[in-house]
Structures are given as structure tokens and as C-alpha cells.
Tab-separated table of C-alpha atoms in Angstrom:
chain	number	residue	atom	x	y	z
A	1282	UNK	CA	20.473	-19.363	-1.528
A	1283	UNK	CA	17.440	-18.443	-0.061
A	1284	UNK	CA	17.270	-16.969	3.647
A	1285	UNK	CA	13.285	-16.701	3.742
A	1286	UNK	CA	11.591	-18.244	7.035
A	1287	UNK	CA	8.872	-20.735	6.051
A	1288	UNK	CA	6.137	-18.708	7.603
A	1289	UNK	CA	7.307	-15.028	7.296
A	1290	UNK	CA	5.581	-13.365	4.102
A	1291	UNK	CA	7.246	-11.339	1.557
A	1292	UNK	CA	7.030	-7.865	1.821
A	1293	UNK	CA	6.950	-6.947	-2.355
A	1294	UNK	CA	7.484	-8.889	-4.933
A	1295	UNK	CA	11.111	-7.807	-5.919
A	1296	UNK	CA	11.811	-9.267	-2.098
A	1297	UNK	CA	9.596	-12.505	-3.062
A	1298	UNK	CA	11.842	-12.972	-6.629
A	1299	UNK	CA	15.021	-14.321	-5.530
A	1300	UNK	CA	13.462	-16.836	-3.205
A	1301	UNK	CA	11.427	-17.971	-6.540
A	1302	UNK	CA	14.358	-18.232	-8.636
A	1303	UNK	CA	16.141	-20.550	-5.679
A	1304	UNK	CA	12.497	-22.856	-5.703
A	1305	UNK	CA	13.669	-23.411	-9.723
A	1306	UNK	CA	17.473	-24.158	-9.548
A	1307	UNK	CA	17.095	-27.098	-11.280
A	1308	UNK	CA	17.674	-26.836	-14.907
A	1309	UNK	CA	15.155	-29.304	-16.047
A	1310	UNK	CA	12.486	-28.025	-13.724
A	1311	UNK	CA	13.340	-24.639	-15.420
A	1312	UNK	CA	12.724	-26.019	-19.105
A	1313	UNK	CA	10.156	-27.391	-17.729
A	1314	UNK	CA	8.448	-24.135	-16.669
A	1315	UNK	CA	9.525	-21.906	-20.258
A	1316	UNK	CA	7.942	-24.524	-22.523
A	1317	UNK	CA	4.867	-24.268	-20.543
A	1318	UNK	CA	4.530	-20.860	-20.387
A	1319	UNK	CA	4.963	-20.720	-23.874
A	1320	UNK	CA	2.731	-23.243	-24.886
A	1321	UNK	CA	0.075	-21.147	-22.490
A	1322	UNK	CA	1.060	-18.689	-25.019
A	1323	UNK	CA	0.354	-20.698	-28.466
A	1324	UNK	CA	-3.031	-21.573	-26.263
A	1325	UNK	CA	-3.716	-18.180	-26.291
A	1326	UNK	CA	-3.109	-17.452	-29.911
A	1327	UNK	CA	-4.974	-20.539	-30.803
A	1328	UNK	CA	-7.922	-18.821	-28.504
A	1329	UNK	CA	-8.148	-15.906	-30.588
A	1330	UNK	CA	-7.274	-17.385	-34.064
A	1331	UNK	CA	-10.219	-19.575	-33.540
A	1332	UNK	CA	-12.295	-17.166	-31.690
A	1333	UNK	CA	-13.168	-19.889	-29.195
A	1334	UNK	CA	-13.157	-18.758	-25.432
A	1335	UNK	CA	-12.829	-22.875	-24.765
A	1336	UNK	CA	-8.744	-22.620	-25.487
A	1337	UNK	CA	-8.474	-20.263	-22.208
A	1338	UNK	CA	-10.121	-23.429	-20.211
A	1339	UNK	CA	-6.406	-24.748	-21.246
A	1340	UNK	CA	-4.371	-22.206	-20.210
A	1341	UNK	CA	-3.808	-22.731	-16.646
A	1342	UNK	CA	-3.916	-26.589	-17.183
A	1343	UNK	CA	-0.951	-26.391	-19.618
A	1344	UNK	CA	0.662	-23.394	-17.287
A	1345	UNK	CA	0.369	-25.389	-14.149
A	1346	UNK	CA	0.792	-28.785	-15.564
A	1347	UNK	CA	4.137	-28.309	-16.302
A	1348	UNK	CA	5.192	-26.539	-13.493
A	1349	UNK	CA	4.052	-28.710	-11.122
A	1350	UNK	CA	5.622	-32.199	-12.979
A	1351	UNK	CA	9.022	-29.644	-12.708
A	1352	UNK	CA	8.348	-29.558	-8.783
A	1353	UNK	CA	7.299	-32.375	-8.167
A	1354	UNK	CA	9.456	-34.842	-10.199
A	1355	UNK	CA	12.689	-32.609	-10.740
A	1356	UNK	CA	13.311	-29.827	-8.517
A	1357	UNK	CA	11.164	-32.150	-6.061
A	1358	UNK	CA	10.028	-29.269	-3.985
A	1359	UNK	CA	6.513	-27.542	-3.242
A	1360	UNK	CA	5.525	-25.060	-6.060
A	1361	UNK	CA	4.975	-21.732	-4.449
A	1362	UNK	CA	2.007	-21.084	-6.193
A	1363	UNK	CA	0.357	-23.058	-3.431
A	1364	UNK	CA	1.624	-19.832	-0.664
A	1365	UNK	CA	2.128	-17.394	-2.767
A	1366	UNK	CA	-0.073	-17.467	-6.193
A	1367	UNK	CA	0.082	-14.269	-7.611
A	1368	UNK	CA	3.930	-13.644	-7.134
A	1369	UNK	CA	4.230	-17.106	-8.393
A	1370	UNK	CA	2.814	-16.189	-11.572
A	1371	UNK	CA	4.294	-12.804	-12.117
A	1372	UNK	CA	7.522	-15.032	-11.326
A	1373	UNK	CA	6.530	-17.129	-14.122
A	1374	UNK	CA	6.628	-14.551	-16.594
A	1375	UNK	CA	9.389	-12.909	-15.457
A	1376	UNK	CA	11.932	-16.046	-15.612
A	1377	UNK	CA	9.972	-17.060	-18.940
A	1378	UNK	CA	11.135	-13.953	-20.511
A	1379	UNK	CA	14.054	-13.218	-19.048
A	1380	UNK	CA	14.907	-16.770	-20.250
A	1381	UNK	CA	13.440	-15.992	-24.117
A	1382	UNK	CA	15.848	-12.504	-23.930
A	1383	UNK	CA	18.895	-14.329	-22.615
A	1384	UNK	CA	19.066	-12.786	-19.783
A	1385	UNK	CA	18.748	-16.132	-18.048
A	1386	UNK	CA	20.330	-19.142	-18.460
A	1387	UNK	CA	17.908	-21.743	-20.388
């Protein structure tokens, strides 16, 4: 459970981490959040396969997209991208491939 005072800021992000992690306890929200980071990814391929810088127009649609429908309809909380955007996405990535390894718990 997180301990983190709405207004305080984290001081790194391996302090910010386990607050993110307790903003996606909710399993669907979760799913939610690896299947859009990896279709970001097949965006990505598809931007270079094609050779068509248009695709990465897509990229933080598709990222975001899903995230936010996993806040706002499952885990029903307030992405932290809004406060904290770059930890946010390094968080992203981190849970997506922690997730992909099994490290984490799809």
C-alpha cells in the first residue's frame, strides 16, 4: 500500500515505483496497460517497416489510450501521468516488461 502524501514529490524514481505499481492493482487495468504498450510497440515496427514517420503520430494515442480507459473505467483512479509524466512512462516500461519476463504477475 502506498504511504505517499498527495502533494509531496518523489525524490527518484525507484522511490516513485512502488507508489505506481499500487495506482495499477487492478488486474484488468494492468492488461490493460501491457497490450498497449505493446501495441505502441507493433506501431513502432510498423513505423519503420513502412518508413512512414505518420505511425509515431499513433504511438502515444495507442500508449495513453489504453492506459487511461484502465484508470478511468477499471482501476477508476487518476493516471499519474497527469503529476508525474516521465516516471509514469519509465513505469510503463518497466511493469510492461517485467510483465513480458514473468517477473510480474499478468
Amino acid at each position: 500500500m502506498s504511504t505517499h502524501a498527495p502533494d509531496e514529490r518523489f525524490a527518484s524514481f525507484e522511490a516513485f515505483y512502488p507508489y505506481y505499481i499500487h495506482e495499477h492493482s487492478n488486474r484488468t487495468c494492468r492488461r490493460i496497460h501491457i497490450v498497449g504498450s505493446a501495441l505502441v510497440l507493433v506501431v513502432l515496427v510498423a513505423a519503420i517497416a513502412t518508413r512512414n514517420a505518420w505511425w509515431l503520430l499513433a504511438m502515444p494515442l495507442v500508449g495513453y489510450g489504453f492506459a487511461w480507459v484502465g484508470h478511468f473505467f477499471f482501476e477508476k483512479n487518476r493516471p499519474a501521468t497527469f503529476k508525474y509524466p516521465l516516471w509514469s512512462l519509465m513505469g510503463d516500461w518497466r511493469m510492461f516488461f517485467e510483465t513480458v519476463t514473468g517477473k510480474r504477475r499478468f
